[in-house]
Coordinates of C-alpha atoms in Angstrom, one line a residue:
M26 CA 102.0 49.6 152.3
A27 CA 99.3 51.5 151.9
V28 CA 98.3 55.1 153.0
Q29 CA 94.8 55.4 155.3
K30 CA 93.2 57.6 154.2
K31 CA 91.6 60.0 157.0
F32 CA 95.4 60.1 157.7
A33 CA 97.4 60.6 155.3
L34 CA 94.3 63.2 154.3
G35 CA 93.0 64.6 158.1
R36 CA 96.2 67.0 158.7
G37 CA 96.0 69.3 155.2
L38 CA 98.9 69.9 153.5
D39 CA 101.8 69.0 156.1
A40 CA 100.8 65.1 155.9
L41 CA 101.7 65.8 152.1
I42 CA 104.8 67.8 153.0
S43 CA 106.1 68.0 156.4
T44 CA 110.2 65.9 155.8
E45 CA 108.6 64.5 160.0
E46 CA 105.6 62.9 158.6
V47 CA 108.3 61.5 155.9
K48 CA 110.2 59.6 157.5
T49 CA 108.3 58.3 159.7
S50 CA 105.0 57.2 158.7
G51 CA 106.8 54.2 156.2
S52 CA 105.1 55.2 153.5
S53 CA 106.9 58.1 151.5
S54 CA 110.2 57.8 150.5
I55 CA 112.9 61.5 149.3
N56 CA 114.5 60.7 146.3
E57 CA 116.1 61.4 142.7
I58 CA 113.4 61.0 140.2
E59 CA 114.2 61.1 136.5
L60 CA 111.6 63.6 135.0
S61 CA 111.7 61.7 132.0
K62 CA 109.9 58.9 134.2
I63 CA 107.7 61.2 135.5
S64 CA 104.3 61.4 134.3
V65 CA 101.8 64.2 135.2
N66 CA 98.0 63.7 136.6
P67 CA 95.6 63.3 134.5
N68 CA 92.8 64.8 137.4
Q69 CA 95.0 66.9 137.8
P70 CA 92.7 70.1 139.4
R71 CA 94.6 72.7 138.3
R72 CA 95.1 72.4 134.3
E73 CA 96.6 76.4 133.4
F74 CA 99.9 77.5 134.1
D75 CA 101.1 81.1 133.9
P76 CA 104.1 80.5 130.9
V77 CA 105.0 83.7 131.9
A78 CA 105.0 82.8 136.0
L79 CA 106.2 79.6 134.9
Q80 CA 109.5 80.8 133.2
E81 CA 110.1 82.8 136.1
L82 CA 109.9 79.9 138.7
A83 CA 112.1 78.3 136.0
D84 CA 114.5 80.5 136.4
S85 CA 115.0 80.8 139.5
I86 CA 115.1 76.8 139.9
A87 CA 117.8 77.3 137.5
E88 CA 119.9 79.3 139.5
I89 CA 119.5 78.2 143.3
G90 CA 117.4 74.7 142.1
I91 CA 113.9 73.0 143.8
I92 CA 113.3 74.0 147.2
Q93 CA 111.1 71.7 147.7
P94 CA 110.5 68.6 146.6
I95 CA 107.4 67.0 144.4
T96 CA 105.3 64.5 145.9
L97 CA 104.9 61.7 143.1
R98 CA 103.7 57.9 144.3
Q99 CA 105.4 54.9 142.1
L100 CA 104.1 53.2 139.2
S101 CA 106.2 51.1 138.7
E102 CA 109.6 49.9 138.8
D103 CA 110.6 53.6 137.0
S104 CA 107.7 55.1 136.2
Y105 CA 106.3 57.4 138.5
Q106 CA 102.1 60.0 139.1
I107 CA 102.6 63.9 140.2
I108 CA 100.5 63.6 143.6
A109 CA 101.3 67.3 143.9
G110 CA 103.9 70.4 142.7
E111 CA 103.5 69.1 138.6
R112 CA 104.4 73.2 138.5
R113 CA 107.6 72.2 139.8
Y114 CA 108.1 70.0 137.3
R115 CA 107.3 71.7 134.8
A116 CA 109.3 74.2 135.3
S117 CA 112.1 71.7 136.1
V118 CA 111.8 70.1 132.1
Q119 CA 112.1 74.0 131.2
A120 CA 115.6 74.7 133.2
G121 CA 117.1 72.1 132.0
L122 CA 116.8 69.7 134.7
K123 CA 117.9 65.7 134.0
T124 CA 116.4 64.6 137.7
I125 CA 114.3 66.6 140.7
P126 CA 113.5 65.9 144.7
A127 CA 111.0 64.2 145.5
Y128 CA 109.2 63.0 147.8
I129 CA 107.7 58.9 147.1
R130 CA 103.9 57.2 147.9
T131 CA 102.3 55.3 148.6
A132 CA 98.4 56.1 147.1
D133 CA 95.9 54.9 145.1
D134 CA 93.8 56.8 142.4
E135 CA 91.1 58.2 145.2
N136 CA 94.0 59.4 147.8
V137 CA 95.8 60.9 144.6
M138 CA 93.3 63.1 143.5
E139 CA 92.3 64.5 147.1
M140 CA 95.9 64.7 148.1
A141 CA 96.5 66.8 144.5
L142 CA 92.7 68.8 145.5
I143 CA 93.5 69.7 148.9
E144 CA 97.5 70.8 148.0
N145 CA 96.1 73.2 145.5
I146 CA 94.0 74.9 147.7
Q147 CA 95.9 75.2 150.7
R148 CA 98.1 76.9 148.2
E149 CA 95.5 79.0 146.8
D150 CA 97.0 78.1 143.5
L151 CA 92.8 77.5 141.6
N152 CA 90.7 79.6 140.3
S153 CA 87.2 78.7 142.3
L154 CA 86.0 77.4 139.4
E155 CA 88.3 75.0 139.1
I156 CA 87.9 74.0 143.3
A157 CA 84.2 73.9 142.0
L158 CA 84.9 70.9 139.0
A159 CA 87.7 69.0 141.5
Y160 CA 84.7 68.7 143.7
Q161 CA 82.2 67.1 141.4
H162 CA 85.0 64.9 140.5
L163 CA 85.7 63.5 144.4
L164 CA 80.8 63.5 144.7
E165 CA 80.9 61.4 141.0
Q166 CA 83.6 59.9 140.9
Y167 CA 83.8 58.2 143.9
E168 CA 79.9 58.9 144.3
L169 CA 80.8 60.9 147.9
T170 CA 77.5 62.5 149.5
Q171 CA 78.9 66.6 150.7
E172 CA 78.6 65.4 154.4
R173 CA 81.6 63.4 153.7
L174 CA 83.6 64.7 150.9
S175 CA 84.4 68.2 153.5
E176 CA 85.3 65.6 155.7
R177 CA 88.1 64.6 153.6
V178 CA 88.8 67.1 152.8
G179 CA 88.5 69.5 155.7
K180 CA 85.8 71.6 154.7
K181 CA 82.7 73.3 155.6
R182 CA 80.1 71.2 153.9
T183 CA 78.3 75.5 153.2
T184 CA 81.4 76.0 151.7
I185 CA 81.4 72.8 149.2
A186 CA 77.7 73.0 148.2
N187 CA 78.5 76.8 147.9
Y188 CA 81.6 75.8 145.2
L189 CA 79.6 73.6 143.5
R190 CA 76.6 76.1 143.1
L191 CA 78.7 78.2 140.8
L192 CA 78.1 75.0 138.6
K193 CA 74.9 75.8 137.3
L194 CA 75.6 79.2 136.8
P195 CA 75.8 80.4 132.4
A196 CA 77.8 78.6 130.2
Q197 CA 79.8 82.0 129.5
I198 CA 79.9 83.2 132.9
Q199 CA 82.0 79.7 134.3
V200 CA 84.5 81.0 131.7
A201 CA 85.1 84.4 132.5
L202 CA 85.1 82.9 136.1
K203 CA 87.6 80.5 135.2
N204 CA 90.1 83.3 133.1
R205 CA 89.0 85.4 136.4
E206 CA 87.2 87.9 135.1
I207 CA 84.5 88.2 137.5
D208 CA 85.3 87.3 140.7
M209 CA 84.2 84.2 142.9
G210 CA 81.2 87.5 144.8
H211 CA 80.2 87.8 141.6
A212 CA 78.6 84.9 140.9
R213 CA 77.5 83.4 144.3
A214 CA 75.2 87.1 143.8
L215 CA 74.4 85.8 139.7
L216 CA 73.4 82.9 141.5
A217 CA 70.2 85.3 143.9
L218 CA 68.9 85.2 140.1
D219 CA 66.5 82.5 138.6
D220 CA 66.2 83.7 135.4
P221 CA 69.6 82.7 133.1
K222 CA 68.9 85.4 130.6
T223 CA 68.8 87.7 133.9
Q224 CA 71.8 86.3 135.3
I225 CA 73.6 86.8 132.0
R226 CA 72.3 90.5 131.5
I227 CA 73.3 91.6 135.3
F228 CA 76.7 89.6 133.4
N229 CA 77.3 91.7 130.9
E230 CA 76.5 95.0 133.1
I231 CA 79.6 94.3 135.2
Q232 CA 81.7 94.0 132.2
T233 CA 80.9 97.1 130.3
Q234 CA 80.2 99.1 133.3
G235 CA 83.3 97.1 135.7
Y236 CA 80.3 96.7 139.0
S237 CA 81.7 95.9 142.4
V238 CA 80.0 93.0 143.8
R239 CA 78.6 95.2 146.7
K240 CA 76.8 96.8 143.9
V241 CA 75.9 92.9 141.9
E242 CA 74.2 93.2 145.4
E243 CA 72.7 96.2 144.9
I244 CA 71.5 95.3 142.5
V245 CA 69.9 91.5 142.7
K246 CA 68.0 92.1 145.5
A247 CA 66.4 95.4 143.9
L248 CA 65.8 92.6 140.6
T249 CA 64.6 90.2 143.2
S250 CA 62.0 92.5 145.1
G251 CA 60.6 93.4 141.5
E252 CA 61.9 96.6 140.5
T253 CA 62.8 97.6 137.5
I254 CA 66.5 98.6 137.4
D255 CA 68.4 101.3 135.4
S256 CA 71.9 99.9 133.5
G257 CA 73.8 102.3 132.0
G258 CA 71.0 103.5 130.1
K259 CA 69.0 99.5 129.4
K260 CA 65.9 99.1 131.9
I261 CA 66.7 95.5 133.0
K262 CA 63.6 93.8 134.7
P263 CA 62.9 91.2 137.1
K264 CA 61.3 87.3 135.1
G265 CA 57.8 87.4 136.4
S266 CA 58.0 91.1 135.5
K267 CA 55.3 91.8 133.4
L268 CA 51.3 93.1 135.3
S269 CA 48.6 91.9 135.6
E270 CA 45.5 93.5 133.9
E271 CA 44.5 94.8 137.8
Y272 CA 47.7 96.0 137.9
V273 CA 47.9 98.1 134.9
I274 CA 44.9 99.5 136.0
L275 CA 46.3 100.1 138.8
Q276 CA 49.6 101.4 137.6
N277 CA 46.9 103.9 135.2
H278 CA 45.4 105.4 137.8
L279 CA 48.0 106.6 139.7
C280 CA 49.9 107.9 136.7
G281 CA 47.3 110.2 136.4
F282 CA 46.0 111.0 139.3
F283 CA 50.4 112.2 140.5
G284 CA 50.1 113.3 137.3
S285 CA 53.8 111.5 136.2
K286 CA 54.5 107.5 135.0
V287 CA 54.3 105.8 137.4
Q288 CA 55.8 102.9 138.1
L289 CA 54.9 99.8 139.3
S290 CA 56.3 96.5 139.6
C291 CA 55.1 93.3 141.3
T292 CA 56.6 89.9 142.0
T293 CA 54.7 86.8 141.9
K294 CA 54.8 86.3 145.1
G295 CA 52.4 89.7 145.5
K296 CA 56.1 91.8 146.6
G297 CA 56.2 94.6 144.9
K298 CA 57.1 98.8 145.0
I299 CA 55.7 101.6 143.8
S300 CA 58.2 104.6 142.1
I301 CA 56.8 108.1 140.7
P302 CA 59.5 109.8 139.1
F303 CA 59.7 113.7 139.1
N304 CA 61.7 115.6 135.8
N305 CA 62.4 118.9 138.1
E306 CA 62.6 120.8 141.1
E307 CA 59.2 121.9 140.9
D308 CA 58.0 119.0 139.8
L309 CA 58.8 116.9 142.9
E310 CA 57.2 119.9 145.1
R311 CA 54.4 119.5 143.2
I312 CA 54.5 115.4 144.1
M313 CA 55.3 116.8 147.8
E314 CA 52.3 119.4 147.9
I315 CA 49.7 115.9 146.8
F316 CA 51.5 114.3 149.8
D317 CA 50.4 117.1 151.3
L318 CA 46.8 117.4 150.9
L319 CA 46.3 114.0 151.3
K320 CA 47.6 113.9 155.1
K321 CA 45.7 116.6 155.8
K322 CA 42.4 114.7 154.2
E323 CA 43.5 111.9 157.0

């Protein structure tokens, strides 16, 4: 008897591991299954397992056994595939167990991927890039729209879209996100920059300067406004920040007027900023006197 997709997925984690559901649905049963008969799911969204944490779980299993059964689907009379619980399976193998308690479900390939994804997201076992890749797999493999996918996995469409946007970042930023060297907040802030080279430069500054998400958001906001920012002694200019001949003439005029190296930035949309640097308090007072004179002439 096939599991109805909407029912199985709509209840999220409860539909996967609830003992009550297992007893009443008629599509699942609980048994002790030989580990040698179990294979991992090749489409499992989780790709990496912390060896230290895995050994700790194996030690716990060796001492007190499996607390929560894993979830399997039956492939043949003596063959099963993991839907959810690969980490518990791997730890059980390390602990030297011969069998493991498992819920046996009937599920097609599409359900297997969705169940594994939901189970891991609910447990927060996946990093943000793994979630993005899993969403992309579901969209491409089963030709789903983002709206339909949001219904299937119980997430808002905007949430799914935000994860998928991470896959547009340069590869080295994606790798850092996967390795948790930066947070998703850092990555989302970088997405506001259109130029991959600028994204990488800011990413490098995040790593060397240890910038918080808020700091990166401030930097990105400044760059998108046409400002040149100073980070760790480096000048980073926004893409397309080269001034036209008319603006260069205007900038030179302002430099001469204020007796200072005035900085002028302008985006392609005509939005920009004028910055007047000063060397010390006396220099600042001199510039303020110029403004006072201009005000008196009004």
